Short mmCIF file of C-alpha atoms in Angstrom, two decimals:
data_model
loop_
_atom_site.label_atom_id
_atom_site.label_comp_id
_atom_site.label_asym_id
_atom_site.label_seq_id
_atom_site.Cartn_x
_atom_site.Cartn_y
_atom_site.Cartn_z
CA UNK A 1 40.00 -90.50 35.26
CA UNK A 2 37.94 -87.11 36.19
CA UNK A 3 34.67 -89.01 36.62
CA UNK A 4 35.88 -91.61 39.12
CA UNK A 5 36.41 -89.36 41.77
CA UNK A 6 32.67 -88.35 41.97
CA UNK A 7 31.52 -91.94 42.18
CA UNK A 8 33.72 -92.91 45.17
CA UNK A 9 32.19 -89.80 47.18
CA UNK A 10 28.51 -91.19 46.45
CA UNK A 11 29.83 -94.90 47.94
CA UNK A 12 30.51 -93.95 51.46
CA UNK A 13 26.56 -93.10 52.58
CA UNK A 14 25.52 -96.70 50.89
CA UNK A 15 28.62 -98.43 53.19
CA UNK A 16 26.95 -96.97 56.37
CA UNK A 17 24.54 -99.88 57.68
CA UNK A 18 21.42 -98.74 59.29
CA UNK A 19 22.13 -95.37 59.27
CA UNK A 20 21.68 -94.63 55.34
CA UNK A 21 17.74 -96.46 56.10
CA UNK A 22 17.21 -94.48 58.72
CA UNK A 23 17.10 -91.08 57.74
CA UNK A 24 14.98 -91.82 54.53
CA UNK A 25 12.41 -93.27 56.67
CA UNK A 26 12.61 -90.15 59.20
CA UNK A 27 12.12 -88.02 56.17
CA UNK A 28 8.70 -88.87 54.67
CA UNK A 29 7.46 -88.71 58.41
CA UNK A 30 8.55 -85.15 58.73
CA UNK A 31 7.06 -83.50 55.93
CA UNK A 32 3.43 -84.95 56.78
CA UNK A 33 3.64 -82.71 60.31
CA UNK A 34 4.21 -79.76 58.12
CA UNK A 35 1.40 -79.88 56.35
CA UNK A 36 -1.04 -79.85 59.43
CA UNK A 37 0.71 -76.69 61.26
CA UNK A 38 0.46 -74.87 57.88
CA UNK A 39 -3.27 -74.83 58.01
CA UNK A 40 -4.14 -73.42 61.19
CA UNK A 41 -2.21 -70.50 60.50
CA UNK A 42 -4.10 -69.64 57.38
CA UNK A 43 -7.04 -69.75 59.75
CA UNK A 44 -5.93 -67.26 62.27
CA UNK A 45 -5.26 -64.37 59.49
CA UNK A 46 -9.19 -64.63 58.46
CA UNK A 47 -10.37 -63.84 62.05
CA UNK A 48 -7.70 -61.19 62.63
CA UNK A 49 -9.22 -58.48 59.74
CA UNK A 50 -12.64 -59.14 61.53
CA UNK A 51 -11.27 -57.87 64.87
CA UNK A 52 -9.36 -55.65 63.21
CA UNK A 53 -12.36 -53.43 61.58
CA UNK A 54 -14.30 -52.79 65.06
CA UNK A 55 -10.87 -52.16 67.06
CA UNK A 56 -11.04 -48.66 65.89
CA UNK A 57 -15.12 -48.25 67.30
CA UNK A 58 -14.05 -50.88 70.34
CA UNK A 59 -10.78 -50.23 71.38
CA UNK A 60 -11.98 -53.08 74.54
CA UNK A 61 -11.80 -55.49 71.70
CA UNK A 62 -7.83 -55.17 71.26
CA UNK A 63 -6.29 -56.84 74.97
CA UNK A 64 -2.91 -55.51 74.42
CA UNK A 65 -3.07 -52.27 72.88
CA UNK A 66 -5.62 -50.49 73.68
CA UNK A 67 -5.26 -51.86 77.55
CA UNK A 68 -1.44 -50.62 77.38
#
């Protein structure tokens, strides 16, 4: 008698027409944006060493504090 009661809480989602499909397709969708916004960041921290290095001998090269 224990293990019916789990079962009966998975049958509800299947019930739900349209809704149950939808989210599964919304899913795979989402995680290929991810990807794509993950890469651009690892290419900002490469140039920011670079400007970091001549900051010290340049202090024109850092806009915010060196200006401030």
């Amino acid at each position: 008698m224990p293990v019916e009661p789990p079962i009966p809480q998975k049958e509800p989602p299947v019930p739900q027409p349209g809704q149950p499909t939808a989210p599964p397709d919304e899913t795979p969708p989402m995680p290929g944006p991810s990807p794509d916004p993950t890469p651009m960041p690892t290419e900002l921290p490469p140039p920011g060493p670079d400007i970091d290095v001549p900051s010290p001998g340049g202090p024109s090269i850092a806009p915010g504090q060196p200006i401030a």
